[in-house]
Short mmCIF file of C-alpha atoms in Angstrom, two decimals:
data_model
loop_
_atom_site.label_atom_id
_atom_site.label_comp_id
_atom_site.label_asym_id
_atom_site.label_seq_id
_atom_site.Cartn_x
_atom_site.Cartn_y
_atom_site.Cartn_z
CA UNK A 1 -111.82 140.59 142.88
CA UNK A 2 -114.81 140.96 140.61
CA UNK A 3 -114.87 142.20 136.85
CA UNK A 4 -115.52 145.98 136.88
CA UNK A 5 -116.11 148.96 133.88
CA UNK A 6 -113.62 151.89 133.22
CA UNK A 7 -115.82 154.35 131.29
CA UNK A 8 -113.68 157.40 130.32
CA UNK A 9 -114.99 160.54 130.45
CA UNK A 10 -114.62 162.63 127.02
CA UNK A 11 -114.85 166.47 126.68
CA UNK A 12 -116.10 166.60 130.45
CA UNK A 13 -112.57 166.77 131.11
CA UNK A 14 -111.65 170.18 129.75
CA UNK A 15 -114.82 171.94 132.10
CA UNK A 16 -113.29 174.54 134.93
CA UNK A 17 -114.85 175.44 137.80
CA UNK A 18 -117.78 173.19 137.06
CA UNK A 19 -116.53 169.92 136.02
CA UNK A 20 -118.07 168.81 138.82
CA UNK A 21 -121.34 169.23 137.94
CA UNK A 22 -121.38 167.39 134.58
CA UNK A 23 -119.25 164.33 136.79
CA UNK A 24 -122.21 164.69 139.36
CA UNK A 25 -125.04 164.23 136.54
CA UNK A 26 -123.07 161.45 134.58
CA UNK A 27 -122.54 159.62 137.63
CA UNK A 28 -126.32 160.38 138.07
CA UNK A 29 -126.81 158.73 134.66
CA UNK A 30 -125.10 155.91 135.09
CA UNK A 31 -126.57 154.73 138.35
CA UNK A 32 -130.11 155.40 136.64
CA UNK A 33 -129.07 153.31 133.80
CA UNK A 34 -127.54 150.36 135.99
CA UNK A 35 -131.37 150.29 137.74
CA UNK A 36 -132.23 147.46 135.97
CA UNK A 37 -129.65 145.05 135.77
CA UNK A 38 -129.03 144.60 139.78
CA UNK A 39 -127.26 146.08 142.45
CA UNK A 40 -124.31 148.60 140.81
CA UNK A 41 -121.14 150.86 142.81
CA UNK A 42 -121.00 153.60 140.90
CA UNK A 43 -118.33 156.89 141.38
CA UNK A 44 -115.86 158.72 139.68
CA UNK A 45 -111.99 159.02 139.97
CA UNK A 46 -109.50 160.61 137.99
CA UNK A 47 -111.86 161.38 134.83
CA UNK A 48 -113.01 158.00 135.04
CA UNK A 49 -116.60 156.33 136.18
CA UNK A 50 -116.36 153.42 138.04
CA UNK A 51 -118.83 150.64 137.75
CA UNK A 52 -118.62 147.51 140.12
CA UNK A 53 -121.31 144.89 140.93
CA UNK A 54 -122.14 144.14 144.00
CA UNK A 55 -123.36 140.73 143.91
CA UNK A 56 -123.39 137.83 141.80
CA UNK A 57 -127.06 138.44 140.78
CA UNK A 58 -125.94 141.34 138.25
CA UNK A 59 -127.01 141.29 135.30
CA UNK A 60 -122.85 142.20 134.27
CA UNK A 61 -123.99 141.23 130.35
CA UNK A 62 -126.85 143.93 129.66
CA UNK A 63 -125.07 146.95 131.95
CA UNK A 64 -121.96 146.23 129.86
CA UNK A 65 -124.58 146.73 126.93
CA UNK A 66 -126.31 149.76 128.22
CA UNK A 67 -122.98 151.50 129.11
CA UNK A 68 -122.38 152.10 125.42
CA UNK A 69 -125.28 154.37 125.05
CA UNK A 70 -124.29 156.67 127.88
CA UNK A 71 -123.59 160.26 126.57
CA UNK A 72 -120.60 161.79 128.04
CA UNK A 73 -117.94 158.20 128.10
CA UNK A 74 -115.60 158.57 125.01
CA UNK A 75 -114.47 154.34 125.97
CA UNK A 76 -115.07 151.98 128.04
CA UNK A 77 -113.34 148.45 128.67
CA UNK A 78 -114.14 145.18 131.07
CA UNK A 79 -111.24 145.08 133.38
CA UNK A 80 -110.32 143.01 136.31
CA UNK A 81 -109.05 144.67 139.41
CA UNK A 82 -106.24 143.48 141.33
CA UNK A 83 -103.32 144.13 143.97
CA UNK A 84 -101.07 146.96 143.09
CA UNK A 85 -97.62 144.60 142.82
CA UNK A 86 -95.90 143.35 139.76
CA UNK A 87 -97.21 139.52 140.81
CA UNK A 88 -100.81 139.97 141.20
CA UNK A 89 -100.57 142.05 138.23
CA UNK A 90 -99.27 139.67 136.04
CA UNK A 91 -101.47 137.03 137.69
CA UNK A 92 -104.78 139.18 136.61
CA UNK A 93 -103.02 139.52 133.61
CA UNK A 94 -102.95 136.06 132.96
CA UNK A 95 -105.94 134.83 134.56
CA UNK A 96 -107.90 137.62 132.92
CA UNK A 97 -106.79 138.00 129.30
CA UNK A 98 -104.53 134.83 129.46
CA UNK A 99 -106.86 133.24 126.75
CA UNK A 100 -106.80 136.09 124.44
CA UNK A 101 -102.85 136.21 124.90
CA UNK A 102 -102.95 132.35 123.36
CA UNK A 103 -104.77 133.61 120.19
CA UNK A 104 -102.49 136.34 119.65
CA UNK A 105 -99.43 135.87 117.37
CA UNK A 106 -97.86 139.46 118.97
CA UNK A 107 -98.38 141.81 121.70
CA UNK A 108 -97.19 144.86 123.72
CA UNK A 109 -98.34 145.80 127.29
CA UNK A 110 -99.11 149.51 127.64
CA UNK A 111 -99.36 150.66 131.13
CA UNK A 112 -100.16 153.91 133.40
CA UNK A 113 -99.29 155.07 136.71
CA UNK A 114 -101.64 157.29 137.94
CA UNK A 115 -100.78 156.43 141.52
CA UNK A 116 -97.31 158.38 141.83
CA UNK A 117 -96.14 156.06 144.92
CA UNK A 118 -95.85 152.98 143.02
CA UNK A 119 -92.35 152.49 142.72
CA UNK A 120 -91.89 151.76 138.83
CA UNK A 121 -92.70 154.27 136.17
CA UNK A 122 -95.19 153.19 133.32
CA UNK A 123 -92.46 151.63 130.53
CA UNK A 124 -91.51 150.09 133.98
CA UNK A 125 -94.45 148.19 134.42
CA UNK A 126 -94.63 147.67 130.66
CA UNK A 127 -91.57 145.97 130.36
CA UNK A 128 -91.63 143.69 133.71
CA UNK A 129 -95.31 142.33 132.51
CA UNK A 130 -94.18 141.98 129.15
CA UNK A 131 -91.22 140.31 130.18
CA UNK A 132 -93.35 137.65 132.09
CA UNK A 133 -95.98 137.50 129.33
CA UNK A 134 -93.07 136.52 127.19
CA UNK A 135 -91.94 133.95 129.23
CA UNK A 136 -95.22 132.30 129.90
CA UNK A 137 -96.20 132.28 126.11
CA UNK A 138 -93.23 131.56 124.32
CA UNK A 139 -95.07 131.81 120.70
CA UNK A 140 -95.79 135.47 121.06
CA UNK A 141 -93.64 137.99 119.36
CA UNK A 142 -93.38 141.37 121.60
CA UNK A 143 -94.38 144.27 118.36
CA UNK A 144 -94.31 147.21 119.97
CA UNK A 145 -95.66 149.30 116.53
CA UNK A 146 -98.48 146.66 115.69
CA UNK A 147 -99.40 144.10 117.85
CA UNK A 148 -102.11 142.03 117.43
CA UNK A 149 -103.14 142.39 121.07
CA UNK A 150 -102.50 144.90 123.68
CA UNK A 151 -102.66 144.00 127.06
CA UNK A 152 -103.21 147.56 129.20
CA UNK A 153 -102.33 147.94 132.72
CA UNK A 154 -103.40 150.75 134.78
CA UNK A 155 -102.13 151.63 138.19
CA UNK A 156 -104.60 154.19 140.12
CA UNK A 157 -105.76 155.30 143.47
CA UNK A 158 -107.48 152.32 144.98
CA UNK A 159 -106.21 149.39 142.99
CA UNK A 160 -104.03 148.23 139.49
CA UNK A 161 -106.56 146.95 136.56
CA UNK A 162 -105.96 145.05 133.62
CA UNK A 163 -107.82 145.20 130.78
CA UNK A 164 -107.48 144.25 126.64
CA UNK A 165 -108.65 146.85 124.15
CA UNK A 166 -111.18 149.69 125.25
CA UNK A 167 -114.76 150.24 123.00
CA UNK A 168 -115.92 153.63 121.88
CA UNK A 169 -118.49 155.24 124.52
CA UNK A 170 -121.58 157.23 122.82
CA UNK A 171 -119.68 160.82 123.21
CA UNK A 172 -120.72 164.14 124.28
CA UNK A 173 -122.09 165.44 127.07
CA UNK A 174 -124.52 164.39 130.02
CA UNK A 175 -127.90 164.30 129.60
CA UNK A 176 -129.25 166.91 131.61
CA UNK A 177 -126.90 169.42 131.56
CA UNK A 178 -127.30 170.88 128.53
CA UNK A 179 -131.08 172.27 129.13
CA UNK A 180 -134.46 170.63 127.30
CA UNK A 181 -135.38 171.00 123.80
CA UNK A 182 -138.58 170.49 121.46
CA UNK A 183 -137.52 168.57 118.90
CA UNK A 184 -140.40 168.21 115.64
CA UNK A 185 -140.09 164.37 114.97
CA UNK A 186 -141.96 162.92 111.87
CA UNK A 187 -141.63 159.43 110.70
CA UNK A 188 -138.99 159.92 108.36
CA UNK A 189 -134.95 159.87 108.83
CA UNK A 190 -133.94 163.09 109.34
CA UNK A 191 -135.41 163.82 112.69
CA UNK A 192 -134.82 160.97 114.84
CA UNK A 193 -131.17 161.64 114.30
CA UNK A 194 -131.82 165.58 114.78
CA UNK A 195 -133.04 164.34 117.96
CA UNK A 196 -129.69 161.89 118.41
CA UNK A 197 -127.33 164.82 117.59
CA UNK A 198 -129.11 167.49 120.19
CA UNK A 199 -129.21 165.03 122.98
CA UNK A 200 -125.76 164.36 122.29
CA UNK A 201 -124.89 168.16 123.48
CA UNK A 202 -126.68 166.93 126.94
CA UNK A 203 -129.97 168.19 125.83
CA UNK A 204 -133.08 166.59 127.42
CA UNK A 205 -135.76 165.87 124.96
CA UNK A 206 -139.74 166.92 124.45
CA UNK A 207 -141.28 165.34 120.87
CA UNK A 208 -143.67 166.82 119.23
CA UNK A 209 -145.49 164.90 116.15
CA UNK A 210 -148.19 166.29 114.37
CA UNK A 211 -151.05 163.60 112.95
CA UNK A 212 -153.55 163.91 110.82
CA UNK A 213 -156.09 161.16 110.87
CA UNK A 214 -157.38 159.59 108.95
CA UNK A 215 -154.87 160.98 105.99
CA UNK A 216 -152.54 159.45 108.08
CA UNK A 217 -152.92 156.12 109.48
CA UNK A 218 -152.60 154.95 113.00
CA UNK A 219 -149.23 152.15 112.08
CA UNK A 220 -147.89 156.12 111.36
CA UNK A 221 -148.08 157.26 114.75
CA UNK A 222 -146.75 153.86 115.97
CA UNK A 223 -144.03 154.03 113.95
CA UNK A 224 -143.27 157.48 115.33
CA UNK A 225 -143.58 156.12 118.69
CA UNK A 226 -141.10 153.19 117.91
CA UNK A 227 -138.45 155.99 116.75
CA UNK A 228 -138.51 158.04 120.22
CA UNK A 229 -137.98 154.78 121.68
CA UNK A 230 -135.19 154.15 119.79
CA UNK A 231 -133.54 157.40 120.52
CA UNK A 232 -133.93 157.08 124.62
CA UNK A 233 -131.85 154.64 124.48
CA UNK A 234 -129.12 157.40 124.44
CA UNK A 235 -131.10 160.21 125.93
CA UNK A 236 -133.50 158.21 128.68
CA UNK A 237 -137.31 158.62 128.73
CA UNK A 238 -139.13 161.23 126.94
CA UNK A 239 -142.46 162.40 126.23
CA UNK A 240 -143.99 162.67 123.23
CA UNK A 241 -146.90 165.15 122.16
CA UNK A 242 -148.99 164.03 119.47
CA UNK A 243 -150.86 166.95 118.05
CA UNK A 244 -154.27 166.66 116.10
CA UNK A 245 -153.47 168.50 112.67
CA UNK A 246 -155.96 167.59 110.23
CA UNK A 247 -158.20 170.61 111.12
CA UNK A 248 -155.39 173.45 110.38
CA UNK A 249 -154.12 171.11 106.94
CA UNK A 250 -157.78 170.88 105.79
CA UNK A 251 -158.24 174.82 106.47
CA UNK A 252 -155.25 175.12 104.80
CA UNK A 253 -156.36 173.40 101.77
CA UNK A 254 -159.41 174.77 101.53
CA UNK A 255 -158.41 178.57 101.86
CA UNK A 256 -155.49 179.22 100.56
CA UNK A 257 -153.36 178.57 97.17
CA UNK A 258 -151.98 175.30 96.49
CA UNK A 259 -148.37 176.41 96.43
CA UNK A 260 -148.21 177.87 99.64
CA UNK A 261 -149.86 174.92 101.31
CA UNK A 262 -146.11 173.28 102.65
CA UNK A 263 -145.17 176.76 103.90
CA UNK A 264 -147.97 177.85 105.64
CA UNK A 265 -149.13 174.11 107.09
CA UNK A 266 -145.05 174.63 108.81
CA UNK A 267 -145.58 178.37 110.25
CA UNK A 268 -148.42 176.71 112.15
CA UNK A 269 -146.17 173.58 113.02
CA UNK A 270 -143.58 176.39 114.30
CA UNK A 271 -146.35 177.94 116.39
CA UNK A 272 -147.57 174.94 118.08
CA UNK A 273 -144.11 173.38 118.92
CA UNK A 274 -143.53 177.01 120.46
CA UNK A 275 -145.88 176.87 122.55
CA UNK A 276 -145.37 173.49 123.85
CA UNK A 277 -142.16 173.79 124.50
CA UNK A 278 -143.15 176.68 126.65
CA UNK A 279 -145.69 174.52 128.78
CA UNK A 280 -141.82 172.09 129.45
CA UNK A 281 -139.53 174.45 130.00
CA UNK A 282 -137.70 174.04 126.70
CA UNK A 283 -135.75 176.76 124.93
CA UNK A 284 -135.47 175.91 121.80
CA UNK A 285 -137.06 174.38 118.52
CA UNK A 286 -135.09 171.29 116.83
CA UNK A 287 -135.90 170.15 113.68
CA UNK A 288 -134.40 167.84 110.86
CA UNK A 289 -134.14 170.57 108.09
CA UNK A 290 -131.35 170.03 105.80
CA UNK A 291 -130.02 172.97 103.47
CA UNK A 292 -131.29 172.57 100.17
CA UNK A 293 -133.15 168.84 100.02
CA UNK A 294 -136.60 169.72 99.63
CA UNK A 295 -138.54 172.56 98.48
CA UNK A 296 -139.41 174.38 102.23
CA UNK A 297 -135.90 174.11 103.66
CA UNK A 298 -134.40 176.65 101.22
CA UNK A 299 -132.94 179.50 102.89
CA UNK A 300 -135.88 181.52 101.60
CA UNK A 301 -138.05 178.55 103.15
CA UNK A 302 -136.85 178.48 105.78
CA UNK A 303 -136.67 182.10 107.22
CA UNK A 304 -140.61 182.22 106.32
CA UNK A 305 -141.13 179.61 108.67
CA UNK A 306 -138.65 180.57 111.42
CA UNK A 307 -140.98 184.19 111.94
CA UNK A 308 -143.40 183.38 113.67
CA UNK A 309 -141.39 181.85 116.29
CA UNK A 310 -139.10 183.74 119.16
CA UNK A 311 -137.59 180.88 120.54
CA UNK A 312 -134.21 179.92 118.61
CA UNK A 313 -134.75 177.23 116.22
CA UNK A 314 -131.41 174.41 116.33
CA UNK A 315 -130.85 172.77 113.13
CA UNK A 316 -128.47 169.63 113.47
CA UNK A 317 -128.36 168.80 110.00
CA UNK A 318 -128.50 171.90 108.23
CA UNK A 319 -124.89 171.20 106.15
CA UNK A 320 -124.94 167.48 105.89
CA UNK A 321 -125.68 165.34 102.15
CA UNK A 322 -128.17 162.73 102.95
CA UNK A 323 -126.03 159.78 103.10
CA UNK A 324 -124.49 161.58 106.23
CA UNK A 325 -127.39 161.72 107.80
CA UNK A 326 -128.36 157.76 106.62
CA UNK A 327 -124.99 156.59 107.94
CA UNK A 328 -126.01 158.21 111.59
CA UNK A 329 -129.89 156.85 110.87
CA UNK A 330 -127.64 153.42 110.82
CA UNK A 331 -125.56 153.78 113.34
CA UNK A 332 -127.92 154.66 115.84
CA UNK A 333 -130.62 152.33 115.08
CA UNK A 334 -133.37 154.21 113.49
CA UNK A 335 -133.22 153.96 109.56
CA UNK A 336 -135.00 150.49 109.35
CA UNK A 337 -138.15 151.91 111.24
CA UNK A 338 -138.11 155.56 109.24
CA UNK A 339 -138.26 153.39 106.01
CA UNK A 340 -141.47 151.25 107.00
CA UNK A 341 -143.86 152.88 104.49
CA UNK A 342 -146.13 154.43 106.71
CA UNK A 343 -146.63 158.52 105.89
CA UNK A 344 -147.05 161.20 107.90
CA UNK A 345 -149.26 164.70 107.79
CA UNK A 346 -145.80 166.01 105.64
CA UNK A 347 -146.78 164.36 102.69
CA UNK A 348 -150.69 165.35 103.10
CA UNK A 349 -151.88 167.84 100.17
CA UNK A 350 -148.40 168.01 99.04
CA UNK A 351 -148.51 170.53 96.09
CA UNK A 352 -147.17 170.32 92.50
CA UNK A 353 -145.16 173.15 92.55
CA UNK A 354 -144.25 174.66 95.73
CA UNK A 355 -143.08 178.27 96.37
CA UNK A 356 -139.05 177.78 96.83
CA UNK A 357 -137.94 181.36 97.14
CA UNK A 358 -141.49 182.96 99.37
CA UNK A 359 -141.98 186.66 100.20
CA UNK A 360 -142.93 186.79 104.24
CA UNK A 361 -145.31 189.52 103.15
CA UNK A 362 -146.88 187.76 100.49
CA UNK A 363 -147.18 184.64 102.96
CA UNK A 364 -148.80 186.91 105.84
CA UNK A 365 -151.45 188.44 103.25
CA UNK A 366 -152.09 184.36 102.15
CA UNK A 367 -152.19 182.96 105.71
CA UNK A 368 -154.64 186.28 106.85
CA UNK A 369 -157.57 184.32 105.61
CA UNK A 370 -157.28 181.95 108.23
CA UNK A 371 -158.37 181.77 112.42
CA UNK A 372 -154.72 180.91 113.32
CA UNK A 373 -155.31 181.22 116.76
CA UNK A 374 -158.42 179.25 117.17
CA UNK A 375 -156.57 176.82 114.76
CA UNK A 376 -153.95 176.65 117.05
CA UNK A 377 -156.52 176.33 120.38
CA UNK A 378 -158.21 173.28 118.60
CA UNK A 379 -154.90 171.63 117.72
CA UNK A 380 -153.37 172.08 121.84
CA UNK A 381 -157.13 171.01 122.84
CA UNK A 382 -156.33 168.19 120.93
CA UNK A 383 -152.95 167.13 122.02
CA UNK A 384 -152.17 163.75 123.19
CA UNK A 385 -149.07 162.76 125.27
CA UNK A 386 -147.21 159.54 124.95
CA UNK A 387 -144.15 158.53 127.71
CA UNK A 388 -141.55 156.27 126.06
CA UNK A 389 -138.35 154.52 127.23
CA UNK A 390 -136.08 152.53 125.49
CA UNK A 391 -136.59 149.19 127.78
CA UNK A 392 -139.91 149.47 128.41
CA UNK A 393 -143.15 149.58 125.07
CA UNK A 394 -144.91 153.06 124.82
CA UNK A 395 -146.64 154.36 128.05
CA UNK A 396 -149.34 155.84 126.00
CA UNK A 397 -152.41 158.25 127.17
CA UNK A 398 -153.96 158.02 123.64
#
């Protein structure tokens, strides 16, 4: 029988009445995911999504990739199938992880019944297949505490499976079923892994990144583009709205006082994002703030800018130090791009001494001077949308 994946399903588990629609739109996920690397089988038993190829011309290598970036899978291992007896058992055993058996210098066999009939229990199984194992390679020790390798053996509905160590799945929850967000991406690396940690609740993603050319220069926007790329490789594709800016920062500049400049240019940020995740049924705002590291995310700061929005604003990293939030820009592949020295419209007009602890008020009576809505008109009017996916290069309208 043909290698096949175990993927486990994490919190999916603990659902009630509607476990079966987060199975239904991981299952979904999967199959989507398995497109293109050939013909995939793909259901779910007992908490756990099966994936078979069909034919020899599967790509087995790059699904078994892919697999890891699947939200909702807490593991996954390579196993081989087999007859549910003790002697095709230990022959899969042997045939399958007989090679990593010969490198070992001790091992244990931990084993699972999930099919009731079979006739031994689980330490059952364990023992009879270690037994053999120990027969068969006479240099291993049996180390039932710490074993250098662990063969596993799992007895289920439609057939027994064999497998060595499982590998940590991506986590959380389904894309899809946790409704869409906006999330406000710059180029830096806080908000690609805002973005991560949202879609990681099962949240489906709209990107909004505001540019200011010519203060900020076209490599910026690519390198924006690169980092939603990066991120559907968890989440899938995703659009991403690139909003003209340099008309509301220069207005900005140019009519009101230097230290309200961050403050006010982040109001209108808030307004825009608002109303473009109206236009794709998102409902809510997701940004990269973090408690305390720069001047506007004070709580102060940050309450300014959260008025002139309704929808609720999700902050991810709101209580994390930054080398939290590095080690997840890591992990996930983004910090090498965020780094590339290419600004964005943040670091435009920056002032010398921003207002840390603003008055709404006082903001309102400074921001009166200014058209917000036709502002806000020019920016939408001037709105361009660019469709990325992880395996494919930007899909760009721009």
């Amino acid at each position: 029988m043909n290698e096949i994946f175990l993927m486990k399903l994490g919190e999916i588990v603990l659902k009630g009445q509607n476990k079966k629609q987060f199975e239904n739109k991981l299952r979904q996920n999967v199959r989507r995911r398995m497109k293109p690397f050939g013909e995939f089988d793909v259901y779910i038993l007992q908490s756990t999504v099966y994936v078979q190829p069909m034919n020899d011309s599967c790509d087995v290598e790059g699904a078994w990739e892919a697999c890891h970036y699947i939200f909702g899978v807490v593991s996954l291992c390579r196993c081989r199938p087999c007859q549910k007896d003790l002697d095709s058992i230990f022959q899969a055993v042997e045939a399958y992880l007989g090679d990593d058996l010969d490198c070992a210098q001790s091992f244990k066999v931990e084993s699972k019944r999930s099919d009731k009939s079979f006739p031994l229990t689980s330490i059952g199984i364990s023992q009879e297949i270690g037994g053999r194992l120990a027969e068969a390679h006479p240099h291993l020790k049996v180390d039932v505490h710490h074993p250098a390798y662990t063969v596993y053996v799992e007895v289920r509905d439609l057939a027994a499976y064999v497998h060595g160590p499982a590998e940590p799945g991506a986590g959380g929850l389904p894309t899809g079923v946790g409704g869409r967000a906006a999330v406000l991406l710059s180029g830096g690396i806080d908000s690609p892994v805002a973005a991560y940690m949202i879609a990681k609740r099962g949240v489906e993603l709209e990107c909004v990144h505001f540019f200011s050319y010519p203060y900020t220069s076209e490599q910026a926007k690519e390198k924006v583009l690169e980092l939603a790329r990066l991120v559907t490789r968890y989440c899938g594709r995703m659009t991403v709205n690139v909003v003209g800016f340099t008309a509301i920062q220069e207005a900005i500049r140019d009519k009101c006082p230097e230290e309200y400049f961050t403050l006010i240019m982040r109001r209108f940020m808030m307004r825009i994002s608002q109303r473009i995740a109206q236009m794709h049924g998102c409902k809510c705002l997701v940004t990269g703030e973090n408690l305390g590291q720069v001047a506007s995310q004070t709580m102060e700061a940050m309450g300014v800018t959260a008025a002139v929005v309704d929808l609720p604003i999700f902050t991810p990293l709101i209580g994390m130090d930054k080398e939290e939030i590095v080690t997840i820009a890591r992990r996930i592949g983004t910090l090498e791009t965020s780094i590339l020295p290419y600004e964005d419209c943040c670091t435009v007009f920056t002032p010398k001494h921003p207002k840390t602890k603003p008055n709404l008020k006082e903001v309102e009576r400074v921001e009166s001077v200014l058209d917000v809505e036709a502002l806000i008109a020019e920016a939408l009017e001037h709105t361009d949308k660019a469709t990325v996916r992880y395996d494919e290069s930007a899909d760009a309208e721009l």
